[in-house]
C-alpha positions as a Python dict, from the first residue, in 0.01 Angstrom:
ca = {
    (1, 'M'): (0, 0, 0),
    (2, 'T'): (389, -71, -129),
    (3, 'Q'): (661, 32, 145),
    (4, 'G'): (1038, 45, 148),
    (5, 'P'): (1217, 97, -180),
    (6, 'H'): (931, 67, -398),
    (7, 'F'): (744, 361, -230),
    (8, 'K'): (712, 606, -486),
    (9, 'I'): (640, 1004, -457),
    (10, 'A'): (553, 1244, -718),
    (11, 'L'): (653, 1595, -638),
    (12, 'I'): (468, 1830, -865),
    (13, 'G'): (600, 2155, -867),
    (14, 'A'): (963, 2099, -772),
    (15, 'S'): (1137, 2390, -880),
    (16, 'G'): (980, 2651, -665),
    (17, 'L'): (1074, 2799, -319),
    (18, 'L'): (872, 2538, -126),
    (19, 'G'): (923, 2244, -391),
    (20, 'R'): (1310, 2297, -354),
    (21, 'A'): (1302, 2245, -3),
    (22, 'I'): (1062, 1951, -30),
    (23, 'A'): (1285, 1774, -293),
    (24, 'N'): (1586, 1839, -62),
    (25, 'E'): (1423, 1684, 222),
    (26, 'L'): (1286, 1369, 51),
    (27, 'A'): (1628, 1325, -120),
    (28, 'A'): (1768, 1213, 217),
    (29, 'I'): (1510, 924, 218),
    (30, 'I'): (1701, 680, 1),
    (31, 'R'): (1438, 409, 64),
    (32, 'W'): (1194, 656, -146),
    (33, 'Q'): (1175, 719, -516),
    (34, 'V'): (1096, 1045, -578),
    (35, 'I'): (964, 1179, -935),
    (36, 'R'): (1008, 1563, -967),
    (37, 'T'): (824, 1782, -1230),
    (38, 'A'): (856, 2128, -1310),
    (39, 'F'): (714, 2370, -1560),
    (40, 'R'): (971, 2602, -1684),
    (41, 'H'): (1275, 2538, -1422),
    (42, 'G'): (1378, 2213, -1503),
    (43, 'N'): (1685, 1996, -1523),
    (44, 'P'): (1771, 1654, -1636),
    (45, 'S'): (1659, 1506, -1312),
    (46, 'T'): (1315, 1665, -1340),
    (47, 'I'): (1005, 1588, -1580),
    (48, 'T'): (847, 1917, -1760),
    (49, 'L'): (479, 1925, -1672),
    (50, 'D'): (214, 2176, -1750),
    (51, 'I'): (-49, 2102, -1477),
    (52, 'R'): (-306, 2290, -1679),
    (53, 'D'): (-283, 2039, -1944),
    (54, 'E'): (-548, 1762, -1826),
    (55, 'G'): (-413, 1501, -2073),
    (56, 'A'): (-73, 1528, -1961),
    (57, 'V'): (-148, 1525, -1582),
    (58, 'R'): (-362, 1226, -1634),
    (59, 'Q'): (-62, 1044, -1853),
    (60, 'F'): (179, 1147, -1600),
    (61, 'I'): (2, 990, -1288),
    (62, 'A'): (-92, 681, -1483),
    (63, 'D'): (249, 625, -1589),
    (64, 'Q'): (415, 679, -1287),
    (65, 'A'): (171, 526, -1069),
    (66, 'P'): (262, 698, -744),
    (67, 'D'): (194, 596, -410),
    (68, 'A'): (171, 961, -303),
    (69, 'I'): (172, 1302, -459),
    (70, 'V'): (285, 1616, -340),
    (71, 'V'): (125, 1926, -511),
    (72, 'A'): (381, 2237, -445),
    (73, 'A'): (279, 2400, -788),
    (74, 'A'): (43, 2712, -770),
    (75, 'E'): (18, 3076, -853),
    (76, 'R'): (60, 3225, -509),
    (77, 'R'): (119, 3574, -595),
    (78, 'P'): (-224, 3750, -477),
    (79, 'D'): (-201, 4055, -713),
    (80, 'V'): (-159, 3831, -1004),
    (81, 'C'): (-464, 3615, -905),
    (82, 'E'): (-661, 3935, -875),
    (83, 'N'): (-561, 4062, -1216),
    (84, 'D'): (-555, 3724, -1392),
    (85, 'P'): (-821, 3528, -1212),
    (86, 'V'): (-849, 3283, -1516),
    (87, 'L'): (-485, 3174, -1469),
    (88, 'A'): (-544, 3146, -1104),
    (89, 'R'): (-830, 2924, -1164),
    (90, 'A'): (-661, 2723, -1420),
    (91, 'L'): (-345, 2655, -1186),
    (92, 'N'): (-494, 2655, -814),
    (93, 'V'): (-837, 2502, -881),
    (94, 'D'): (-873, 2306, -1235),
    (95, 'A'): (-518, 2132, -1210),
    (96, 'L'): (-598, 2008, -897),
    (97, 'G'): (-918, 1871, -998),
    (98, 'F'): (-699, 1665, -1258),
    (99, 'I'): (-474, 1577, -1025),
    (100, 'A'): (-724, 1446, -779),
    (101, 'S'): (-953, 1264, -1025),
    (102, 'A'): (-623, 1058, -1173),
    (103, 'A'): (-502, 1001, -830),
    (104, 'Q'): (-843, 865, -724),
    (105, 'E'): (-822, 606, -997),
    (106, 'I'): (-519, 474, -903),
    (107, 'G'): (-540, 491, -519),
    (108, 'S'): (-278, 751, -461),
    (109, 'W'): (-287, 966, -143),
    (110, 'V'): (-257, 1336, -258),
    (111, 'L'): (-104, 1619, -28),
    (112, 'S'): (-180, 1970, -148),
    (113, 'I'): (-72, 2295, -28),
    (114, 'S'): (-306, 2592, 61),
    (115, 'T'): (-278, 2924, 244),
    (116, 'D'): (-402, 3114, 530),
    (117, 'Y'): (-533, 3360, 307),
    (118, 'V'): (-863, 3125, 293),
    (119, 'F'): (-961, 3332, 625),
    (120, 'D'): (-1053, 3687, 642),
    (121, 'G'): (-806, 3749, 922),
    (122, 'T'): (-1061, 3876, 1191),
    (123, 'R'): (-1074, 3577, 1424),
    (124, 'P'): (-738, 3414, 1468),
    (125, 'P'): (-586, 3177, 1569),
    (126, 'Y'): (-760, 2956, 1292),
    (127, 'R'): (-836, 2578, 1341),
    (128, 'P'): (-898, 2345, 1039),
    (129, 'G'): (-1252, 2332, 1082),
    (130, 'D'): (-1307, 2716, 1116),
    (131, 'T'): (-1528, 2882, 818),
    (132, 'P'): (-1345, 3017, 553),
    (133, 'N'): (-1397, 3366, 432),
    (134, 'P'): (-1138, 3463, 188),
    (135, 'L'): (-1090, 3840, 111),
    (136, 'N'): (-921, 3814, -227),
    (137, 'A'): (-906, 3638, -555),
    (138, 'Y'): (-604, 3406, -437),
    (139, 'G'): (-767, 3313, -144),
    (140, 'R'): (-1100, 3218, -302),
    (141, 'S'): (-893, 3040, -593),
    (142, 'K'): (-690, 2840, -319),
    (143, 'L'): (-1015, 2749, -142),
    (144, 'D'): (-1185, 2632, -429),
    (145, 'G'): (-884, 2402, -510),
    (146, 'E'): (-902, 2286, -178),
    (147, 'Q'): (-1305, 2173, -222),
    (148, 'A'): (-1203, 2025, -547),
    (149, 'L'): (-922, 1797, -426),
    (150, 'L'): (-1106, 1677, -108),
    (151, 'R'): (-1441, 1636, -339),
    (152, 'S'): (-1271, 1405, -574),
    (153, 'C'): (-1005, 1239, -390),
    (154, 'A'): (-1096, 1024, -71),
    (155, 'R'): (-736, 985, 38),
    (156, 'S'): (-622, 1347, 31),
    (157, 'C'): (-472, 1615, 290),
    (158, 'V'): (-473, 2015, 235),
    (159, 'L'): (-190, 2175, 419),
    (160, 'R'): (-250, 2503, 488),
    (161, 'L'): (66, 2745, 540),
    (162, 'P'): (117, 3110, 602),
    (163, 'L'): (384, 3357, 456),
    (164, 'L'): (689, 3116, 314),
    (165, 'Y'): (1041, 3205, 318),
    (166, 'G'): (1372, 2998, 300),
    (167, 'P'): (1657, 2957, 25),
    (168, 'V'): (1576, 3169, -273),
    (169, 'I'): (1701, 3186, -650),
    (170, 'D'): (1598, 3570, -648),
    (171, 'W'): (1484, 3830, -384),
    (172, 'G'): (1115, 3808, -507),
    (173, 'E'): (1036, 3459, -497),
    (174, 'S'): (926, 3540, -86),
    (175, 'A'): (746, 3828, 47),
    (176, 'V'): (1002, 3803, 324),
    (177, 'T'): (1309, 3797, 123),
    (178, 'G'): (1161, 4056, -115),
    (179, 'L'): (1187, 4339, 125),
    (180, 'T'): (1560, 4294, 101),
    (181, 'P'): (1628, 4540, -182),
    (182, 'A'): (1443, 4846, -23),
    (183, 'I'): (1601, 4798, 272),
    (184, 'V'): (1942, 4783, 135),
    (185, 'A'): (1850, 5076, -93),
    (186, 'S'): (1761, 5281, 216),
    (187, 'A'): (2086, 5241, 373),
    (188, 'H'): (2236, 5388, 79),
    (189, 'G'): (2035, 5739, 88),
    (190, 'V'): (1782, 5619, -166),
    (191, 'G'): (1500, 5713, 91),
    (192, 'P'): (1318, 5546, 343),
    (193, 'A'): (1186, 5195, 284),
    (194, 'V'): (815, 5222, 372),
    (195, 'M'): (707, 4872, 542),
    (196, 'D'): (350, 4747, 649),
    (197, 'A'): (304, 4755, 1017),
    (198, 'W'): (-47, 4700, 1005),
    (199, 'A'): (-106, 4309, 936),
    (200, 'T'): (57, 4064, 1121),
    (201, 'R'): (224, 3760, 961),
    (202, 'Y'): (373, 3441, 1097),
    (203, 'P'): (653, 3378, 840),
    (204, 'T'): (753, 2997, 810),
    (205, 'F'): (1074, 2851, 689),
    (206, 'T'): (1061, 2639, 374),
    (207, 'P'): (1289, 2359, 499),
    (208, 'D'): (1082, 2310, 823),
    (209, 'V'): (766, 2264, 588),
    (210, 'A'): (937, 1986, 427),
    (211, 'V'): (1013, 1818, 753),
    (212, 'V'): (600, 1839, 827),
    (213, 'I'): (564, 1694, 484),
    (214, 'R'): (815, 1436, 494),
    (215, 'Q'): (682, 1337, 814),
    (216, 'L'): (321, 1293, 665),
    (217, 'L'): (458, 1115, 390),
    (218, 'E'): (628, 893, 653),
    (219, 'R'): (279, 799, 828),
    (220, 'H'): (153, 770, 498),
    (221, 'E'): (433, 475, 402),
    (222, 'V'): (294, 271, 707),
    (223, 'G'): (-82, 307, 638),
    (224, 'E'): (-158, 604, 897),
    (225, 'S'): (-241, 847, 639),
    (226, 'V'): (-364, 1198, 751),
    (227, 'T'): (-659, 1320, 576),
    (228, 'G'): (-865, 1627, 530),
    (229, 'V'): (-756, 1984, 626),
    (230, 'M'): (-425, 2065, 834),
    (231, 'H'): (-234, 2358, 934),
    (232, 'W'): (126, 2435, 1002),
    (233, 'S'): (299, 2775, 1071),
    (234, 'G'): (582, 2937, 1227),
    (235, 'D'): (502, 3076, 1596),
    (236, 'E'): (647, 3426, 1589),
    (237, 'P'): (417, 3714, 1480),
    (238, 'M'): (562, 4011, 1293),
    (239, 'T'): (455, 4255, 1049),
    (240, 'K'): (661, 4330, 735),
    (241, 'F'): (816, 4650, 934),
    (242, 'D'): (910, 4391, 1194),
    (243, 'I'): (1058, 4151, 950),
    (244, 'A'): (1246, 4416, 780),
    (245, 'Q'): (1430, 4562, 1113),
    (246, 'R'): (1546, 4181, 1160),
    (247, 'I'): (1659, 4173, 802),
    (248, 'A'): (1878, 4507, 843),
    (249, 'Q'): (2029, 4371, 1169),
    (250, 'V'): (2119, 4056, 995),
    (251, 'L'): (2266, 4233, 712),
    (252, 'N'): (2435, 4496, 969),
    (253, 'I'): (2326, 4769, 770),
    (254, 'D'): (2212, 5114, 892),
    (255, 'A'): (1878, 5089, 704),
    (256, 'R'): (1602, 5382, 725),
    (257, 'I'): (1245, 5195, 762),
    (258, 'T'): (933, 5348, 795),
    (259, 'A'): (645, 5198, 945),
    (260, 'Q'): (318, 5210, 757),
    (261, 'R'): (3, 5143, 974),
    (262, 'T'): (-283, 5150, 768),
    (263, 'P'): (-330, 4891, 455),
    (264, 'I'): (-223, 5036, 132),
    (265, 'D'): (-195, 4713, -87),
    (266, 'A'): (-434, 4729, -417),
    (267, 'T'): (-525, 4372, -317),
    (268, 'P'): (-695, 4308, 2),
    (269, 'R'): (-518, 4107, 249),
    (270, 'P'): (-638, 3949, 621),
    (271, 'R'): (-494, 4147, 908),
    (272, 'N'): (-418, 3857, 1107),
    (273, 'S'): (-492, 3473, 975),
    (274, 'H'): (-281, 3286, 1235),
    (275, 'L'): (-323, 2918, 1173),
    (276, 'A'): (-313, 2709, 1481),
    (277, 'S'): (-81, 2399, 1426),
    (278, 'D'): (-219, 2198, 1733),
    (279, 'A'): (-380, 1889, 1536),
    (280, 'L'): (-27, 1822, 1378),
    (281, 'E'): (187, 1889, 1702),
    (282, 'V'): (-61, 1611, 1847),
    (283, 'L'): (62, 1356, 1622),
    (284, 'K'): (419, 1481, 1684),
    (285, 'I'): (458, 1621, 1346),
    (286, 'G'): (652, 1954, 1298),
    (287, 'Q'): (972, 2162, 1322),
    (288, 'R'): (1023, 2526, 1400),
    (289, 'T'): (1378, 2695, 1321),
    (290, 'P'): (1371, 3042, 1511),
    (291, 'F'): (1322, 3361, 1248),
    (292, 'D'): (1648, 3520, 1323),
    (293, 'T'): (1836, 3187, 1304),
    (294, 'A'): (1683, 3125, 962),
    (295, 'I'): (1670, 3412, 767),
    (296, 'R'): (2047, 3472, 865),
    (297, 'T'): (2088, 3130, 709),
    (298, 'V'): (1892, 3249, 391),
    (299, 'L'): (2085, 3561, 365),
    (300, 'Q'): (2443, 3450, 438),
    (301, 'N'): (2405, 3206, 147),
    (302, 'W'): (2317, 3433, -103),
    (303, 'P'): (2544, 3705, -245),
    (304, 'R'): (2552, 4005, -14),
    (305, 'P'): (2325, 4279, -162),
    (306, 'T'): (2509, 4615, -184),
    (307, 'S'): (2356, 4860, -431),
    (308, 'L'): (2047, 4684, -531),
}
């Protein structure tokens, strides 16, 4: 195990909602070398990599020979996965198999991101050893990806996360900030914003997740690698209806928000898939920013929506 300035990390999927937060967190650790990849939204400091291309993935890992690989690239939109299961499998399952196999050959530790949607939401809170039962194609693809990684790479960790939000490039990057246009429109007389009040979610701030990942990397750096399945989650239960009200308060607008108390999504979703985070908390790993504080930061750092 190399340490200090020779500790090299490959961050695959550095341009996405979570990837950007991880990149920012890791950039502060000057003793580490972080190699970032992106598929479409790269920049001069980022290597373009299509994780569906097995040859390119294997070549990248062989050339860079990282001590650790963080995989933040995925197809995370449930409706897209439902309608395009081939794409979901290519990104969420097959790509992880390529990465795991190449990492195993050079002894890299791999951390991959998964989801609370591997559970059916009927018996929360869920611990890492609980039996998954995904309700949709997204959850199935992520579960298959977990198994592909853990089966092929002995030194690997799956980090399951719930609904994520954080600094965004556009509102739709997160299902939390994605509520904002309808909330703002409702305050401009377009009609009430109808928000789900059936499913309980645990919104989790991406900079907090980035701290968890940095702490896991620090353990790996000193030879105390965490392996297997781990959970991390925010600890404030709320429905999208609740979230929308909190966003309206932060924006200080008189939004008209209506509660939808039965599920209407075309793609089935779990009602409450709360992830228990005790296993990481015991390791003194974790950070949680209160939702109101975090969402205020996100909304204040984005041009104020007016007539979206």
